[in-house]
Amino acid sequence: MRLTEFWRRMYLHFGEAYAESFAQDHVMAELDHRTVRQALDAGWEAKDVWRAVCETQGVSAQLR
């Protein structure tokens, strides 16, 4: 998954303003206690970060 697709899905699920806030502030155990931004900056694949978001945030099947 490309990073642009990751962010498109984040914006669709959370809305643009909250997606940015969630990515910056929400620490996820599934990302080794990192935020989305920290995981991406640490080199995690966008698809793996997206899977973690889907598992914990009730992302619709359409966006998975």
CSV table of C-alpha atoms in Angstrom, one decimal:
chain,number,residue,atom,x,y,z
A,1,MET,CA,0.0,0.0,0.0
A,2,ARG,CA,1.3,3.4,-0.9
A,3,LEU,CA,1.4,6.1,1.7
A,4,THR,CA,-1.0,8.2,-0.3
A,5,GLU,CA,-3.5,5.4,-0.2
A,6,PHE,CA,-3.0,5.0,3.5
A,7,TRP,CA,-3.8,8.6,4.1
A,8,ARG,CA,-6.8,8.6,1.7
A,9,ARG,CA,-8.3,5.8,3.8
A,10,MET,CA,-7.4,7.5,7.1
A,11,TYR,CA,-9.2,10.6,5.9
A,12,LEU,CA,-12.2,8.7,4.7
A,13,HIS,CA,-12.6,6.8,8.0
A,14,PHE,CA,-11.8,9.5,10.5
A,15,GLY,CA,-12.3,12.8,8.5
A,16,GLU,CA,-9.3,14.9,7.6
A,17,ALA,CA,-8.9,16.8,10.8
A,18,TYR,CA,-9.4,13.9,13.2
A,19,ALA,CA,-7.2,11.6,11.1
A,20,GLU,CA,-4.2,13.9,11.6
A,21,SER,CA,-5.0,14.2,15.3
A,22,PHE,CA,-5.4,10.4,15.7
A,23,ALA,CA,-2.2,9.7,13.8
A,24,GLN,CA,-0.2,12.2,16.0
A,25,ASP,CA,-1.7,11.5,19.4
A,26,HIS,CA,-3.2,8.0,19.7
A,27,VAL,CA,-0.6,5.5,21.0
A,28,MET,CA,-1.5,1.9,19.9
A,29,ALA,CA,-0.3,-1.3,21.6
A,30,GLU,CA,-0.5,-3.0,18.2
A,31,LEU,CA,2.2,-0.6,16.9
A,32,ASP,CA,4.6,-1.4,19.8
A,33,HIS,CA,3.1,1.5,21.8
A,34,ARG,CA,3.7,4.0,19.0
A,35,THR,CA,1.4,6.5,17.3
A,36,VAL,CA,0.7,6.0,13.6
A,37,ARG,CA,3.1,8.8,12.8
A,38,GLN,CA,5.9,7.3,14.9
A,39,ALA,CA,5.4,3.8,13.4
A,40,LEU,CA,5.5,5.2,9.8
A,41,ASP,CA,8.6,7.3,10.7
A,42,ALA,CA,10.2,4.2,12.2
A,43,GLY,CA,9.9,2.4,8.9
A,44,TRP,CA,6.7,0.4,9.4
A,45,GLU,CA,5.0,-0.5,6.2
A,46,ALA,CA,1.8,1.6,5.6
A,47,LYS,CA,-0.2,-1.6,5.0
A,48,ASP,CA,0.8,-3.0,8.4
A,49,VAL,CA,-0.1,0.3,10.2
A,50,TRP,CA,-3.4,0.3,8.3
A,51,ARG,CA,-4.2,-3.2,9.4
A,52,ALA,CA,-3.5,-2.2,13.0
A,53,VAL,CA,-5.9,0.8,12.6
A,54,CYS,CA,-8.5,-1.4,11.1
A,55,GLU,CA,-8.3,-4.0,13.9
A,56,THR,CA,-8.7,-1.4,16.7
A,57,GLN,CA,-10.9,1.3,15.2
A,58,GLY,CA,-13.8,-0.5,13.5
A,59,VAL,CA,-12.9,0.4,10.0
A,60,SER,CA,-15.6,-0.5,7.5
A,61,ALA,CA,-15.0,-3.5,5.2
A,62,GLN,CA,-15.1,-1.1,2.2
A,63,LEU,CA,-12.0,0.6,3.4
A,64,ARG,CA,-10.0,-2.4,4.5
